[in-house]
Amino acid sequence: MNTLSRVRRPAHHGEAHGGLAAWLREPTQVVFLALLGLVAVGWVLVALDGGQFLTMESIVGIQQRSAALGIVAIGQTLAILAGSLDLSVAYLISLTSLIAAEIMAGQDGNILPAVAAVLAVSALVGLVNGLVITRLQVHAFIATLGVALIIRGIVDHLYDGPAGKVPESFQILGYSRIGPIPVSALLWAGVAVAAWFLLSRTRPGYRIYAVGGNEEVARLSGIRTGRVILLTHVLCSVCAGIAGLLLAGRLGAGAPTVGTDGGYDLESIAAVVLGGTALAGGKGGVAGTVGGVLLLAVLDTIFNQLEVNSFVKDVVRGVVIVIAVAVYARRTKERSA
């Protein structure tokens, strides 16, 4: 336990001893400051264009737009912290939306079996990903890409278009809200809090950081590194399944392209990186990922209100991600110097 504690301690060291300057060097703080700055810039640009930025409609839209991506990104955070990643989440989202909608078939009584089936299939996919990585020693990029192609083949063979029907009682997950807060945002918040608790208050959480920080040292410290990686992939896939349920509720049916059209594989990784989690693993956390997801959602809202074309959107988003990674990398080198 002492070794695991030493792995985690540097994440909070600057906050305790460096004052404001050290606080500002923390990636989580930086991403939320960047988010506030983006909101201010968006407010000005939209006002100059003759519109209003932070209306109730746009605030609700930001929350709804970020919920599915946020849930996937939370799962991706767990995998990346352990030094891995998952490229199968987009196709898994499509598959689980179809499974959920077909089992529900418009019947309220089928909701629980559908949810159980989705979670079981998602966990199975995560288990396969984890076993290929840990037992067959295949790199996570190749392993999860291979599983993604298998899922795509299954979906393309079985479905030509939307299928199934989601009952109205389940569609509240996609569109209903409590005051200004959508139910989907509450679901995302619940997943984020659960992941935060896992990482910061449980022994498996400490082990995830240890394995991501240095797998060999973690192994020599007595941690079963394979089990840790396996756990993170199962949880990552379960998060993708939850996102599939959410999108099925929003669409009212399952769709074979809902995951890939949303780009949830690369978008989730981008949100995690924007939040300051190191792709090499061992550094970062859920709070930063939440900030990264909101940053992308606010950026999209600004683009939509200014009617910016999709080419410019992609270029700007790419530039933002590259700059963020470069800044974090430079600060990491400065600390280690």
PDB file of C-alpha atoms in Angstrom, residues 11-303:
ATOM      1  CA  ALA A  11      -0.697  14.385  -8.520  1.00  0.00           C
ATOM      2  CA  HIS A  12      -1.445  16.605  -5.518  1.00  0.00           C
ATOM      3  CA  HIS A  13       2.066  17.748  -4.599  1.00  0.00           C
ATOM      4  CA  GLY A  14       1.953  21.014  -6.527  1.00  0.00           C
ATOM      5  CA  GLU A  15      -1.382  21.992  -5.049  1.00  0.00           C
ATOM      6  CA  ALA A  16      -0.061  21.733  -1.523  1.00  0.00           C
ATOM      7  CA  HIS A  17       3.325  23.429  -1.906  1.00  0.00           C
ATOM      8  CA  GLY A  18       3.433  25.626  -4.981  1.00  0.00           C
ATOM      9  CA  GLY A  19       0.805  28.296  -4.368  1.00  0.00           C
ATOM     10  CA  LEU A  20      -1.088  29.864  -7.253  1.00  0.00           C
ATOM     11  CA  ALA A  21       1.636  29.237  -9.830  1.00  0.00           C
ATOM     12  CA  ALA A  22       1.688  25.503  -9.093  1.00  0.00           C
ATOM     13  CA  TRP A  23      -2.112  25.425  -9.038  1.00  0.00           C
ATOM     14  CA  LEU A  24      -2.189  26.909 -12.522  1.00  0.00           C
ATOM     15  CA  ARG A  25       0.263  24.288 -13.758  1.00  0.00           C
ATOM     16  CA  GLU A  26      -2.146  21.464 -12.985  1.00  0.00           C
ATOM     17  CA  PRO A  27      -3.857  20.240 -16.211  1.00  0.00           C
ATOM     18  CA  THR A  28      -7.279  19.979 -14.561  1.00  0.00           C
ATOM     19  CA  GLN A  29      -7.187  23.618 -13.509  1.00  0.00           C
ATOM     20  CA  VAL A  30      -5.894  24.673 -16.919  1.00  0.00           C
ATOM     21  CA  VAL A  31      -8.716  22.966 -18.821  1.00  0.00           C
ATOM     22  CA  PHE A  32     -11.398  24.638 -16.688  1.00  0.00           C
ATOM     23  CA  LEU A  33      -9.713  28.023 -17.057  1.00  0.00           C
ATOM     24  CA  ALA A  34      -9.622  27.399 -20.811  1.00  0.00           C
ATOM     25  CA  LEU A  35     -13.314  26.499 -20.658  1.00  0.00           C
ATOM     26  CA  LEU A  36     -14.140  29.808 -18.950  1.00  0.00           C
ATOM     27  CA  GLY A  37     -12.046  31.657 -21.510  1.00  0.00           C
ATOM     28  CA  LEU A  38     -13.818  29.877 -24.364  1.00  0.00           C
ATOM     29  CA  VAL A  39     -17.221  30.778 -22.915  1.00  0.00           C
ATOM     30  CA  ALA A  40     -16.149  34.437 -22.752  1.00  0.00           C
ATOM     31  CA  VAL A  41     -14.859  34.387 -26.335  1.00  0.00           C
ATOM     32  CA  GLY A  42     -17.997  32.615 -27.532  1.00  0.00           C
ATOM     33  CA  TRP A  43     -20.180  35.163 -25.764  1.00  0.00           C
ATOM     34  CA  VAL A  44     -18.409  38.018 -27.583  1.00  0.00           C
ATOM     35  CA  LEU A  45     -18.355  36.363 -31.014  1.00  0.00           C
ATOM     36  CA  VAL A  46     -22.014  35.358 -30.918  1.00  0.00           C
ATOM     37  CA  ALA A  47     -22.998  38.819 -29.649  1.00  0.00           C
ATOM     38  CA  LEU A  48     -21.081  40.452 -32.520  1.00  0.00           C
ATOM     39  CA  ASP A  49     -22.970  38.130 -34.865  1.00  0.00           C
ATOM     40  CA  GLY A  50     -26.254  39.425 -33.426  1.00  0.00           C
ATOM     41  CA  GLY A  51     -27.146  36.414 -31.306  1.00  0.00           C
ATOM     42  CA  GLN A  52     -27.224  35.305 -27.670  1.00  0.00           C
ATOM     43  CA  PHE A  53     -24.820  32.649 -26.507  1.00  0.00           C
ATOM     44  CA  LEU A  54     -25.729  31.350 -23.051  1.00  0.00           C
ATOM     45  CA  THR A  55     -29.492  31.097 -23.375  1.00  0.00           C
ATOM     46  CA  MET A  56     -31.405  28.376 -21.534  1.00  0.00           C
ATOM     47  CA  GLU A  57     -31.759  26.502 -24.809  1.00  0.00           C
ATOM     48  CA  SER A  58     -28.015  26.555 -25.510  1.00  0.00           C
ATOM     49  CA  ILE A  59     -27.128  25.540 -21.939  1.00  0.00           C
ATOM     50  CA  VAL A  60     -29.474  22.560 -22.098  1.00  0.00           C
ATOM     51  CA  GLY A  61     -28.113  21.741 -25.555  1.00  0.00           C
ATOM     52  CA  ILE A  62     -24.528  21.734 -24.283  1.00  0.00           C
ATOM     53  CA  GLN A  63     -25.475  19.334 -21.499  1.00  0.00           C
ATOM     54  CA  GLN A  64     -27.381  17.000 -23.833  1.00  0.00           C
ATOM     55  CA  ARG A  65     -24.666  17.132 -26.482  1.00  0.00           C
ATOM     56  CA  SER A  66     -21.937  16.276 -23.995  1.00  0.00           C
ATOM     57  CA  ALA A  67     -23.709  13.498 -22.065  1.00  0.00           C
ATOM     58  CA  ALA A  68     -23.099  10.515 -24.373  1.00  0.00           C
ATOM     59  CA  LEU A  69     -19.538  11.581 -25.177  1.00  0.00           C
ATOM     60  CA  GLY A  70     -18.936  12.282 -21.500  1.00  0.00           C
ATOM     61  CA  ILE A  71     -19.976   8.797 -20.439  1.00  0.00           C
ATOM     62  CA  VAL A  72     -17.740   7.183 -23.076  1.00  0.00           C
ATOM     63  CA  ALA A  73     -14.853   9.490 -22.162  1.00  0.00           C
ATOM     64  CA  ILE A  74     -15.120   8.510 -18.485  1.00  0.00           C
ATOM     65  CA  GLY A  75     -14.639   4.875 -19.467  1.00  0.00           C
ATOM     66  CA  GLN A  76     -11.820   5.827 -21.816  1.00  0.00           C
ATOM     67  CA  THR A  77     -10.157   7.701 -18.941  1.00  0.00           C
ATOM     68  CA  LEU A  78      -9.984   4.500 -16.900  1.00  0.00           C
ATOM     69  CA  ALA A  79      -8.383   2.582 -19.755  1.00  0.00           C
ATOM     70  CA  ILE A  80      -5.880   5.340 -20.580  1.00  0.00           C
ATOM     71  CA  LEU A  81      -4.892   5.815 -16.937  1.00  0.00           C
ATOM     72  CA  ALA A  82      -3.908   2.148 -16.913  1.00  0.00           C
ATOM     73  CA  GLY A  83      -1.714   2.742 -19.968  1.00  0.00           C
ATOM     74  CA  SER A  84      -4.191   1.346 -22.495  1.00  0.00           C
ATOM     75  CA  LEU A  85      -6.999   2.675 -24.736  1.00  0.00           C
ATOM     76  CA  ASP A  86     -10.115   1.424 -26.532  1.00  0.00           C
ATOM     77  CA  LEU A  87     -10.939   2.014 -30.195  1.00  0.00           C
ATOM     78  CA  SER A  88     -13.941  -0.348 -30.214  1.00  0.00           C
ATOM     79  CA  VAL A  89     -16.301   1.948 -28.281  1.00  0.00           C
ATOM     80  CA  ALA A  90     -17.915   3.588 -31.338  1.00  0.00           C
ATOM     81  CA  TYR A  91     -19.013   0.303 -32.910  1.00  0.00           C
ATOM     82  CA  LEU A  92     -20.007  -1.069 -29.514  1.00  0.00           C
ATOM     83  CA  ILE A  93     -22.302   1.934 -29.017  1.00  0.00           C
ATOM     84  CA  SER A  94     -24.007   1.173 -32.330  1.00  0.00           C
ATOM     85  CA  LEU A  95     -24.377  -2.517 -31.466  1.00  0.00           C
ATOM     86  CA  THR A  96     -25.766  -1.901 -27.987  1.00  0.00           C
ATOM     87  CA  SER A  97     -28.280   0.667 -29.253  1.00  0.00           C
ATOM     88  CA  LEU A  98     -29.615  -1.961 -31.654  1.00  0.00           C
ATOM     89  CA  ILE A  99     -29.695  -4.702 -29.009  1.00  0.00           C
ATOM     90  CA  ALA A 100     -31.544  -2.428 -26.583  1.00  0.00           C
ATOM     91  CA  ALA A 101     -34.125  -1.238 -29.114  1.00  0.00           C
ATOM     92  CA  GLU A 102     -34.835  -4.719 -30.462  1.00  0.00           C
ATOM     93  CA  ILE A 103     -35.287  -6.283 -27.031  1.00  0.00           C
ATOM     94  CA  MET A 104     -37.468  -3.411 -25.841  1.00  0.00           C
ATOM     95  CA  ALA A 105     -39.651  -3.626 -28.973  1.00  0.00           C
ATOM     96  CA  GLY A 106     -41.727  -0.729 -27.694  1.00  0.00           C
ATOM     97  CA  GLN A 107     -42.758  -2.612 -24.527  1.00  0.00           C
ATOM     98  CA  ASP A 108     -42.195  -1.097 -21.069  1.00  0.00           C
ATOM     99  CA  GLY A 109     -41.829  -4.547 -19.566  1.00  0.00           C
ATOM    100  CA  ASN A 110     -38.793  -5.271 -21.700  1.00  0.00           C
ATOM    101  CA  ILE A 111     -36.713  -2.332 -20.469  1.00  0.00           C
ATOM    102  CA  LEU A 112     -34.909  -4.145 -17.657  1.00  0.00           C
ATOM    103  CA  PRO A 113     -34.044  -7.225 -19.782  1.00  0.00           C
ATOM    104  CA  ALA A 114     -32.754  -4.888 -22.502  1.00  0.00           C
ATOM    105  CA  VAL A 115     -30.567  -2.954 -20.069  1.00  0.00           C
ATOM    106  CA  ALA A 116     -29.239  -6.200 -18.576  1.00  0.00           C
ATOM    107  CA  ALA A 117     -28.467  -7.598 -22.041  1.00  0.00           C
ATOM    108  CA  VAL A 118     -26.636  -4.416 -23.073  1.00  0.00           C
ATOM    109  CA  LEU A 119     -24.509  -4.377 -19.924  1.00  0.00           C
ATOM    110  CA  ALA A 120     -23.710  -8.087 -20.327  1.00  0.00           C
ATOM    111  CA  VAL A 121     -22.695  -7.729 -23.995  1.00  0.00           C
ATOM    112  CA  SER A 122     -20.634  -4.631 -23.190  1.00  0.00           C
ATOM    113  CA  ALA A 123     -18.824  -6.373 -20.348  1.00  0.00           C
ATOM    114  CA  LEU A 124     -18.136  -9.350 -22.630  1.00  0.00           C
ATOM    115  CA  VAL A 125     -16.604  -7.098 -25.292  1.00  0.00           C
ATOM    116  CA  GLY A 126     -14.467  -5.405 -22.638  1.00  0.00           C
ATOM    117  CA  LEU A 127     -13.396  -8.808 -21.346  1.00  0.00           C
ATOM    118  CA  VAL A 128     -12.341  -9.870 -24.855  1.00  0.00           C
ATOM    119  CA  ASN A 129     -10.388  -6.636 -25.311  1.00  0.00           C
ATOM    120  CA  GLY A 130      -8.639  -7.093 -21.986  1.00  0.00           C
ATOM    121  CA  LEU A 131      -7.789 -10.758 -22.561  1.00  0.00           C
ATOM    122  CA  VAL A 132      -6.353 -10.109 -26.027  1.00  0.00           C
ATOM    123  CA  ILE A 133      -4.163  -7.358 -24.570  1.00  0.00           C
ATOM    124  CA  THR A 134      -3.034  -9.156 -21.416  1.00  0.00           C
ATOM    125  CA  ARG A 135      -2.934 -12.825 -22.446  1.00  0.00           C
ATOM    126  CA  LEU A 136      -1.997 -12.571 -26.127  1.00  0.00           C
ATOM    127  CA  GLN A 137       0.259  -9.542 -25.507  1.00  0.00           C
ATOM    128  CA  VAL A 138      -1.283  -7.582 -28.389  1.00  0.00           C
ATOM    129  CA  HIS A 139      -0.913  -3.795 -28.232  1.00  0.00           C
ATOM    130  CA  ALA A 140      -4.130  -2.100 -27.104  1.00  0.00           C
ATOM    131  CA  PHE A 141      -4.379  -0.058 -30.318  1.00  0.00           C
ATOM    132  CA  ILE A 142      -4.328  -3.175 -32.521  1.00  0.00           C
ATOM    133  CA  ALA A 143      -6.383  -5.345 -30.161  1.00  0.00           C
ATOM    134  CA  THR A 144      -9.280  -2.919 -29.773  1.00  0.00           C
ATOM    135  CA  LEU A 145      -9.155  -1.958 -33.463  1.00  0.00           C
ATOM    136  CA  GLY A 146      -9.488  -5.632 -34.338  1.00  0.00           C
ATOM    137  CA  VAL A 147     -12.459  -6.056 -32.002  1.00  0.00           C
ATOM    138  CA  ALA A 148     -13.982  -2.898 -33.506  1.00  0.00           C
ATOM    139  CA  LEU A 149     -13.757  -4.406 -36.999  1.00  0.00           C
ATOM    140  CA  ILE A 150     -15.372  -7.631 -35.769  1.00  0.00           C
ATOM    141  CA  ILE A 151     -18.273  -5.671 -34.271  1.00  0.00           C
ATOM    142  CA  ARG A 152     -18.602  -3.624 -37.464  1.00  0.00           C
ATOM    143  CA  GLY A 153     -18.815  -6.831 -39.498  1.00  0.00           C
ATOM    144  CA  ILE A 154     -21.563  -8.174 -37.245  1.00  0.00           C
ATOM    145  CA  VAL A 155     -23.549  -4.928 -37.393  1.00  0.00           C
ATOM    146  CA  ASP A 156     -23.167  -4.566 -41.174  1.00  0.00           C
ATOM    147  CA  HIS A 157     -24.258  -8.174 -41.722  1.00  0.00           C
ATOM    148  CA  LEU A 158     -27.317  -8.053 -39.490  1.00  0.00           C
ATOM    149  CA  TYR A 159     -28.606  -4.516 -40.017  1.00  0.00           C
ATOM    150  CA  ASP A 160     -29.239  -2.320 -43.045  1.00  0.00           C
ATOM    151  CA  GLY A 161     -30.701   0.571 -41.103  1.00  0.00           C
ATOM    152  CA  PRO A 162     -32.487   1.555 -37.873  1.00  0.00           C
ATOM    153  CA  ALA A 163     -34.106  -1.329 -36.014  1.00  0.00           C
ATOM    154  CA  GLY A 164     -36.276  -1.937 -32.969  1.00  0.00           C
ATOM    155  CA  LYS A 165     -38.358   0.527 -31.007  1.00  0.00           C
ATOM    156  CA  VAL A 166     -37.760   2.213 -27.669  1.00  0.00           C
ATOM    157  CA  PRO A 167     -40.866   2.791 -25.505  1.00  0.00           C
ATOM    158  CA  GLU A 168     -41.729   6.376 -24.608  1.00  0.00           C
ATOM    159  CA  SER A 169     -41.066   5.713 -20.923  1.00  0.00           C
ATOM    160  CA  PHE A 170     -37.413   5.015 -21.757  1.00  0.00           C
ATOM    161  CA  GLN A 171     -37.069   7.984 -24.093  1.00  0.00           C
ATOM    162  CA  ILE A 172     -37.132  10.307 -21.078  1.00  0.00           C
ATOM    163  CA  LEU A 173     -33.476   9.318 -20.728  1.00  0.00           C
ATOM    164  CA  GLY A 174     -32.718  11.183 -23.924  1.00  0.00           C
ATOM    165  CA  TYR A 175     -34.863  14.300 -23.737  1.00  0.00           C
ATOM    166  CA  SER A 176     -36.521  14.864 -20.357  1.00  0.00           C
ATOM    167  CA  ARG A 177     -35.016  17.227 -17.827  1.00  0.00           C
ATOM    168  CA  ILE A 178     -35.391  18.314 -14.227  1.00  0.00           C
ATOM    169  CA  GLY A 179     -35.480  22.092 -14.373  1.00  0.00           C
ATOM    170  CA  PRO A 180     -32.526  23.157 -16.532  1.00  0.00           C
ATOM    171  CA  ILE A 181     -30.708  19.838 -16.059  1.00  0.00           C
ATOM    172  CA  PRO A 182     -31.363  17.011 -18.572  1.00  0.00           C
ATOM    173  CA  VAL A 183     -31.763  13.491 -17.227  1.00  0.00           C
ATOM    174  CA  SER A 184     -28.925  12.454 -19.548  1.00  0.00           C
ATOM    175  CA  ALA A 185     -26.618  14.948 -17.818  1.00  0.00           C
ATOM    176  CA  LEU A 186     -27.546  13.465 -14.439  1.00  0.00           C
ATOM    177  CA  LEU A 187     -26.678  10.019 -15.798  1.00  0.00           C
ATOM    178  CA  TRP A 188     -23.307  11.331 -16.950  1.00  0.00           C
ATOM    179  CA  ALA A 189     -22.723  12.934 -13.553  1.00  0.00           C
ATOM    180  CA  GLY A 190     -23.531   9.645 -11.834  1.00  0.00           C
ATOM    181  CA  VAL A 191     -21.048   7.731 -13.990  1.00  0.00           C
ATOM    182  CA  ALA A 192     -18.383  10.413 -13.402  1.00  0.00           C
ATOM    183  CA  VAL A 193     -18.847  10.367  -9.629  1.00  0.00           C
ATOM    184  CA  ALA A 194     -18.680   6.563  -9.562  1.00  0.00           C
ATOM    185  CA  ALA A 195     -15.418   6.621 -11.566  1.00  0.00           C
ATOM    186  CA  TRP A 196     -13.978   9.377  -9.362  1.00  0.00           C
ATOM    187  CA  PHE A 197     -14.786   7.335  -6.258  1.00  0.00           C
ATOM    188  CA  LEU A 198     -13.183   4.244  -7.790  1.00  0.00           C
ATOM    189  CA  LEU A 199      -9.974   6.100  -8.647  1.00  0.00           C
ATOM    190  CA  SER A 200      -9.573   8.156  -5.495  1.00  0.00           C
ATOM    191  CA  ARG A 201     -11.106   6.094  -2.711  1.00  0.00           C
ATOM    192  CA  THR A 202     -10.538   2.426  -3.540  1.00  0.00           C
ATOM    193  CA  ARG A 203      -7.575   0.085  -3.805  1.00  0.00           C
ATOM    194  CA  PRO A 204      -8.315  -0.809  -7.470  1.00  0.00           C
ATOM    195  CA  GLY A 205      -8.139   2.917  -8.220  1.00  0.00           C
ATOM    196  CA  TYR A 206      -4.667   3.216  -6.735  1.00  0.00           C
ATOM    197  CA  ARG A 207      -3.634   0.139  -8.694  1.00  0.00           C
ATOM    198  CA  ILE A 208      -4.864   1.678 -11.960  1.00  0.00           C
ATOM    199  CA  TYR A 209      -2.577   4.670 -11.396  1.00  0.00           C
ATOM    200  CA  ALA A 210       0.296   2.401 -10.411  1.00  0.00           C
ATOM    201  CA  VAL A 211      -0.007   0.201 -13.508  1.00  0.00           C
ATOM    202  CA  GLY A 212      -0.298   3.218 -15.792  1.00  0.00           C
ATOM    203  CA  GLY A 213       2.638   4.951 -14.130  1.00  0.00           C
ATOM    204  CA  ASN A 214       5.007   2.014 -14.479  1.00  0.00           C
ATOM    205  CA  GLU A 215       3.647  -1.445 -15.203  1.00  0.00           C
ATOM    206  CA  GLU A 216       6.881  -3.260 -14.368  1.00  0.00           C
ATOM    207  CA  VAL A 217       7.284  -1.508 -11.002  1.00  0.00           C
ATOM    208  CA  ALA A 218       3.630  -2.220 -10.227  1.00  0.00           C
ATOM    209  CA  ARG A 219       4.144  -5.901 -11.057  1.00  0.00           C
ATOM    210  CA  LEU A 220       7.223  -6.084  -8.833  1.00  0.00           C
ATOM    211  CA  SER A 221       5.176  -4.452  -6.055  1.00  0.00           C
ATOM    212  CA  GLY A 222       2.792  -7.403  -6.122  1.00  0.00           C
ATOM    213  CA  ILE A 223       0.020  -5.942  -8.266  1.00  0.00           C
ATOM    214  CA  ARG A 224      -1.589  -8.291 -10.751  1.00  0.00           C
ATOM    215  CA  THR A 225      -1.283  -5.874 -13.643  1.00  0.00           C
ATOM    216  CA  GLY A 226      -3.227  -8.038 -16.082  1.00  0.00           C
ATOM    217  CA  ARG A 227      -6.291  -7.978 -13.851  1.00  0.00           C
ATOM    218  CA  VAL A 228      -6.107  -4.205 -13.538  1.00  0.00           C
ATOM    219  CA  ILE A 229      -5.985  -3.707 -17.311  1.00  0.00           C
ATOM    220  CA  LEU A 230      -8.784  -6.232 -17.720  1.00  0.00           C
ATOM    221  CA  LEU A 231     -10.935  -4.333 -15.205  1.00  0.00           C
ATOM    222  CA  THR A 232     -10.434  -0.992 -16.939  1.00  0.00           C
ATOM    223  CA  HIS A 233     -11.431  -2.418 -20.319  1.00  0.00           C
ATOM    224  CA  VAL A 234     -14.563  -4.036 -18.921  1.00  0.00           C
ATOM    225  CA  LEU A 235     -15.551  -0.745 -17.287  1.00  0.00           C
ATOM    226  CA  CYS A 236     -14.732   1.205 -20.459  1.00  0.00           C
ATOM    227  CA  SER A 237     -16.968  -1.061 -22.539  1.00  0.00           C
ATOM    228  CA  VAL A 238     -19.763  -0.871 -19.956  1.00  0.00           C
ATOM    229  CA  CYS A 239     -19.621   2.921 -20.220  1.00  0.00           C
ATOM    230  CA  ALA A 240     -19.929   2.596 -23.999  1.00  0.00           C
ATOM    231  CA  GLY A 241     -22.964   0.353 -23.481  1.00  0.00           C
ATOM    232  CA  ILE A 242     -24.564   2.954 -21.206  1.00  0.00           C
ATOM    233  CA  ALA A 243     -23.965   5.550 -23.928  1.00  0.00           C
ATOM    234  CA  GLY A 244     -25.624   3.183 -26.412  1.00  0.00           C
ATOM    235  CA  LEU A 245     -28.685   2.989 -24.157  1.00  0.00           C
ATOM    236  CA  LEU A 246     -28.784   6.766 -23.912  1.00  0.00           C
ATOM    237  CA  LEU A 247     -28.588   7.242 -27.673  1.00  0.00           C
ATOM    238  CA  ALA A 248     -31.235   4.577 -28.271  1.00  0.00           C
ATOM    239  CA  GLY A 249     -33.509   6.499 -25.906  1.00  0.00           C
ATOM    240  CA  ARG A 250     -32.759   9.724 -27.756  1.00  0.00           C
ATOM    241  CA  LEU A 251     -33.385   8.254 -31.215  1.00  0.00           C
ATOM    242  CA  GLY A 252     -36.323   6.050 -30.256  1.00  0.00           C
ATOM    243  CA  ALA A 253     -34.644   3.127 -32.045  1.00  0.00           C
ATOM    244  CA  GLY A 254     -31.289   1.468 -32.561  1.00  0.00           C
ATOM    245  CA  ALA A 255     -29.025   2.701 -35.359  1.00  0.00           C
ATOM    246  CA  PRO A 256     -26.050   0.865 -36.904  1.00  0.00           C
ATOM    247  CA  THR A 257     -24.071   4.077 -37.419  1.00  0.00           C
ATOM    248  CA  VAL A 258     -24.949   6.109 -34.316  1.00  0.00           C
ATOM    249  CA  GLY A 259     -21.589   5.403 -32.693  1.00  0.00           C
ATOM    250  CA  THR A 260     -19.381   5.923 -35.724  1.00  0.00           C
ATOM    251  CA  ASP A 261     -21.280   9.011 -36.931  1.00  0.00           C
ATOM    252  CA  GLY A 262     -20.640  10.576 -33.544  1.00  0.00           C
ATOM    253  CA  GLY A 263     -16.952   9.658 -33.718  1.00  0.00           C
ATOM    254  CA  TYR A 264     -17.064   8.505 -30.120  1.00  0.00           C
ATOM    255  CA  ASP A 265     -13.804   6.562 -30.347  1.00  0.00           C
ATOM    256  CA  LEU A 266     -11.468   9.412 -31.291  1.00  0.00           C
ATOM    257  CA  GLU A 267     -13.631  12.113 -29.685  1.00  0.00           C
ATOM    258  CA  SER A 268     -13.501  10.360 -26.322  1.00  0.00           C
ATOM    259  CA  ILE A 269      -9.711  10.036 -26.513  1.00  0.00           C
ATOM    260  CA  ALA A 270      -9.466  13.713 -27.484  1.00  0.00           C
ATOM    261  CA  ALA A 271     -11.586  14.734 -24.488  1.00  0.00           C
ATOM    262  CA  VAL A 272      -9.421  12.669 -22.136  1.00  0.00           C
ATOM    263  CA  VAL A 273      -6.236  14.223 -23.543  1.00  0.00           C
ATOM    264  CA  LEU A 274      -7.697  17.745 -23.351  1.00  0.00           C
ATOM    265  CA  GLY A 275      -8.443  17.039 -19.707  1.00  0.00           C
ATOM    266  CA  GLY A 276      -4.758  16.484 -19.006  1.00  0.00           C
ATOM    267  CA  THR A 277      -4.672  12.698 -18.725  1.00  0.00           C
ATOM    268  CA  ALA A 278      -1.389  11.408 -20.116  1.00  0.00           C
ATOM    269  CA  LEU A 279      -1.742   8.949 -22.999  1.00  0.00           C
ATOM    270  CA  ALA A 280       1.134   7.002 -21.470  1.00  0.00           C
ATOM    271  CA  GLY A 281      -1.023   6.465 -18.371  1.00  0.00           C
ATOM    272  CA  GLY A 282      -0.649   7.086 -14.661  1.00  0.00           C
ATOM    273  CA  LYS A 283      -1.505  10.808 -14.638  1.00  0.00           C
ATOM    274  CA  GLY A 284      -4.855  12.548 -14.856  1.00  0.00           C
ATOM    275  CA  GLY A 285      -8.365  11.895 -13.680  1.00  0.00           C
ATOM    276  CA  VAL A 286     -12.104  12.205 -14.149  1.00  0.00           C
ATOM    277  CA  ALA A 287     -12.403  15.931 -13.368  1.00  0.00           C
ATOM    278  CA  GLY A 288     -10.100  16.856 -16.231  1.00  0.00           C
ATOM    279  CA  THR A 289     -12.040  14.629 -18.624  1.00  0.00           C
ATOM    280  CA  VAL A 290     -15.301  16.337 -17.649  1.00  0.00           C
ATOM    281  CA  GLY A 291     -13.652  19.669 -18.456  1.00  0.00           C
ATOM    282  CA  GLY A 292     -12.373  18.329 -21.787  1.00  0.00           C
ATOM    283  CA  VAL A 293     -15.829  17.089 -22.799  1.00  0.00           C
ATOM    284  CA  LEU A 294     -17.446  20.406 -21.865  1.00  0.00           C
ATOM    285  CA  LEU A 295     -14.737  22.260 -23.792  1.00  0.00           C
ATOM    286  CA  LEU A 296     -15.563  20.319 -26.953  1.00  0.00           C
ATOM    287  CA  ALA A 297     -19.318  20.769 -26.403  1.00  0.00           C
ATOM    288  CA  VAL A 298     -19.008  24.539 -25.909  1.00  0.00           C
ATOM    289  CA  LEU A 299     -16.775  24.773 -28.975  1.00  0.00           C
ATOM    290  CA  ASP A 300     -19.416  22.942 -31.040  1.00  0.00           C
ATOM    291  CA  THR A 301     -22.136  25.248 -29.721  1.00  0.00           C
ATOM    292  CA  ILE A 302     -20.154  28.324 -30.731  1.00  0.00           C
ATOM    293  CA  PHE A 303     -19.568  26.866 -34.208  1.00  0.00           C
TER     294      PHE A 303
END
